[in-house]
């Protein structure tokens, strides 16, 4: 099954910020036990690379990706550590080109029609709409999706139990 379909079936991708790599495997095991075998481990901390490696090695059934990837060096480290997908907060041609060239699923962050068109140049099937709540949420996604009906949007940023539907 392809990555995009699997993530769509799971409905949610928990964004995990780990300060210490020793917490990575317990968090992954808890997500798996809860029926959500997917996580986006953010590169907001120094523990990200080691955490991705630990999860990849200890929990092969876990779909672990790297989030908040802001440059090519982070992308390469994430993939070498075992990340199965990349998520960026904004659109980076360099990171996107690397991911596409190496057949790594990538969900680049977008919030404007221009960024969406840049992502479409790479024939990406899914983009991350970020920050969703600050940029109008579902109404904005609907408006931006109109001209590109085949593109899917993963909303993140301000998504919570009250607005997840």
Tab-separated table of C-alpha atoms in Angstrom:
chain	number	residue	atom	x	y	z
A	1	UNK	CA	0.000	0.000	0.000
A	2	UNK	CA	1.343	3.437	-0.772
A	3	UNK	CA	2.248	5.888	1.971
A	4	UNK	CA	-0.363	8.495	1.099
A	5	UNK	CA	-3.191	5.974	1.173
A	6	UNK	CA	-1.984	4.521	4.492
A	7	UNK	CA	-1.817	7.952	6.116
A	8	UNK	CA	-5.240	8.853	4.745
A	9	UNK	CA	-6.685	5.652	6.217
A	10	UNK	CA	-5.177	6.414	9.624
A	11	UNK	CA	-6.731	9.926	9.465
A	12	UNK	CA	-4.248	11.469	11.924
A	13	UNK	CA	-0.499	11.927	12.035
A	14	UNK	CA	0.605	12.767	15.569
A	15	UNK	CA	3.293	15.427	15.669
A	16	UNK	CA	5.799	14.260	18.273
A	17	UNK	CA	8.358	16.571	19.860
A	18	UNK	CA	10.942	14.524	21.760
A	19	UNK	CA	13.480	16.156	24.044
A	20	UNK	CA	15.210	12.855	24.837
A	21	UNK	CA	15.682	9.876	22.519
A	22	UNK	CA	14.977	7.459	25.396
A	23	UNK	CA	11.326	8.527	25.184
A	24	UNK	CA	11.037	7.668	21.478
A	25	UNK	CA	10.350	3.937	21.639
A	26	UNK	CA	7.849	4.150	24.537
A	27	UNK	CA	5.925	6.855	22.652
A	28	UNK	CA	5.961	4.757	19.460
A	29	UNK	CA	4.784	1.661	21.326
A	30	UNK	CA	1.958	3.639	22.951
A	31	UNK	CA	0.822	4.944	19.549
A	32	UNK	CA	0.938	1.433	18.084
A	33	UNK	CA	-1.027	0.046	21.053
A	34	UNK	CA	-3.592	2.803	20.530
A	35	UNK	CA	-4.086	1.803	16.900
A	36	UNK	CA	-2.188	4.750	15.432
A	37	UNK	CA	1.128	3.386	14.111
A	38	UNK	CA	2.359	6.676	12.649
A	39	UNK	CA	4.302	9.666	13.964
A	40	UNK	CA	5.962	12.784	12.645
A	41	UNK	CA	9.021	13.322	14.836
A	42	UNK	CA	9.939	16.987	14.600
A	43	UNK	CA	13.402	18.364	14.066
A	44	UNK	CA	12.644	21.047	16.667
A	45	UNK	CA	14.990	19.311	19.113
A	46	UNK	CA	18.468	17.813	19.054
A	47	UNK	CA	16.946	14.393	19.837
A	48	UNK	CA	15.066	14.084	16.528
A	49	UNK	CA	17.571	12.098	14.487
A	50	UNK	CA	18.353	9.605	17.278
A	51	UNK	CA	14.631	9.285	18.091
A	52	UNK	CA	13.760	8.430	14.487
A	53	UNK	CA	16.572	5.864	14.416
A	54	UNK	CA	15.413	4.294	17.696
A	55	UNK	CA	11.801	4.024	16.535
A	56	UNK	CA	12.798	2.655	13.116
A	57	UNK	CA	14.942	-0.054	14.694
A	58	UNK	CA	12.663	-1.039	17.599
A	59	UNK	CA	9.268	-0.647	15.919
A	60	UNK	CA	9.478	-1.572	12.224
A	61	UNK	CA	5.665	-1.569	11.975
A	62	UNK	CA	5.666	2.138	12.890
A	63	UNK	CA	5.358	4.615	10.047
A	64	UNK	CA	7.841	7.182	11.338
A	65	UNK	CA	8.575	10.382	9.525
A	66	UNK	CA	10.539	13.548	10.125
A	67	UNK	CA	8.773	16.859	10.612
A	68	UNK	CA	9.842	20.482	10.746
A	69	UNK	CA	12.503	19.645	8.172
A	70	UNK	CA	13.831	23.029	7.110
A	71	UNK	CA	16.942	22.177	5.112
A	72	UNK	CA	18.664	19.512	3.036
A	73	UNK	CA	21.027	18.439	5.845
A	74	UNK	CA	18.077	17.625	8.125
A	75	UNK	CA	16.329	15.755	5.313
A	76	UNK	CA	19.372	13.592	4.684
A	77	UNK	CA	19.898	12.897	8.400
A	78	UNK	CA	16.233	11.969	8.793
A	79	UNK	CA	16.272	9.539	5.879
A	80	UNK	CA	19.551	7.975	7.013
A	81	UNK	CA	17.991	7.505	10.467
A	82	UNK	CA	15.017	5.663	8.945
A	83	UNK	CA	12.377	8.318	8.300
A	84	UNK	CA	9.833	6.991	5.815
A	85	UNK	CA	8.468	10.444	4.954
A	86	UNK	CA	9.371	14.120	5.326
A	87	UNK	CA	7.234	17.070	6.382
A	88	UNK	CA	8.335	20.683	5.992
A	89	UNK	CA	6.803	23.793	7.585
A	90	UNK	CA	7.077	25.721	4.301
A	91	UNK	CA	7.895	24.965	0.705
A	92	UNK	CA	11.587	24.288	-0.006
A	93	UNK	CA	12.534	23.483	-3.593
A	94	UNK	CA	15.818	21.950	-2.400
A	95	UNK	CA	14.277	19.597	0.144
A	96	UNK	CA	11.395	18.718	-2.172
A	97	UNK	CA	13.726	17.970	-5.096
A	98	UNK	CA	15.844	15.723	-2.842
A	99	UNK	CA	12.784	13.813	-1.645
A	100	UNK	CA	11.343	13.381	-5.133
A	101	UNK	CA	14.706	12.307	-6.567
A	102	UNK	CA	15.092	9.676	-3.830
A	103	UNK	CA	11.417	8.607	-3.938
A	104	UNK	CA	10.765	9.695	-0.358
A	105	UNK	CA	7.208	10.847	0.290
A	106	UNK	CA	7.197	14.527	1.227
A	107	UNK	CA	4.460	16.770	2.545
A	108	UNK	CA	5.678	20.338	2.076
A	109	UNK	CA	3.997	23.098	4.038
A	110	UNK	CA	1.915	25.511	1.984
A	111	UNK	CA	-0.594	28.252	2.737
A	112	UNK	CA	-0.827	30.202	-0.523
A	113	UNK	CA	-1.815	29.465	-4.098
A	114	UNK	CA	1.750	30.254	-5.186
A	115	UNK	CA	3.225	27.644	-2.851
A	116	UNK	CA	0.637	25.113	-3.992
A	117	UNK	CA	1.586	25.736	-7.625
A	118	UNK	CA	5.268	25.285	-6.725
A	119	UNK	CA	4.438	21.941	-5.099
A	120	UNK	CA	2.389	20.931	-8.137
A	121	UNK	CA	5.491	21.419	-10.308
A	122	UNK	CA	6.855	18.329	-8.509
A	123	UNK	CA	3.642	16.337	-9.118
A	124	UNK	CA	3.094	15.888	-5.391
A	125	UNK	CA	-0.227	14.260	-4.499
A	126	UNK	CA	-0.466	15.781	-0.992
A	127	UNK	CA	0.649	19.012	0.651
A	128	UNK	CA	0.552	20.118	4.268
A	129	UNK	CA	-1.649	23.162	4.888
A	130	UNK	CA	0.131	25.018	7.688
A	131	UNK	CA	-0.697	26.720	9.928
A	132	UNK	CA	-4.260	25.663	9.255
A	133	UNK	CA	-6.241	27.518	11.903
A	134	UNK	CA	-4.329	30.778	11.461
A	135	UNK	CA	-4.917	30.752	7.706
A	136	UNK	CA	-8.640	30.079	7.717
A	137	UNK	CA	-8.868	26.320	8.156
A	138	UNK	CA	-11.301	24.318	6.054
A	139	UNK	CA	-12.762	27.319	4.216
A	140	UNK	CA	-9.325	28.309	2.942
A	141	UNK	CA	-8.451	24.729	2.026
A	142	UNK	CA	-11.677	24.459	0.014
A	143	UNK	CA	-10.915	27.688	-1.829
A	144	UNK	CA	-7.311	26.711	-2.584
A	145	UNK	CA	-8.289	23.176	-3.626
A	146	UNK	CA	-10.745	24.389	-6.259
A	147	UNK	CA	-8.183	24.969	-9.034
A	148	UNK	CA	-6.326	21.733	-8.236
A	149	UNK	CA	-8.916	19.021	-7.609
A	150	UNK	CA	-6.436	16.130	-7.638
A	151	UNK	CA	-4.304	17.614	-4.846
A	152	UNK	CA	-4.964	16.461	-1.265
A	153	UNK	CA	-4.354	18.593	1.826
A	154	UNK	CA	-3.051	17.526	5.230
A	155	UNK	CA	-4.078	20.198	7.732
A	156	UNK	CA	-1.830	20.921	10.683
A	157	UNK	CA	-1.420	23.772	13.111
A	158	UNK	CA	-4.289	24.462	15.479
A	159	UNK	CA	-6.107	21.204	14.704
A	160	UNK	CA	-7.675	19.854	17.879
A	161	UNK	CA	-10.566	17.759	19.197
A	162	UNK	CA	-12.957	20.664	18.709
A	163	UNK	CA	-12.287	21.172	14.999
A	164	UNK	CA	-10.769	17.931	13.712
A	165	UNK	CA	-13.905	16.946	11.759
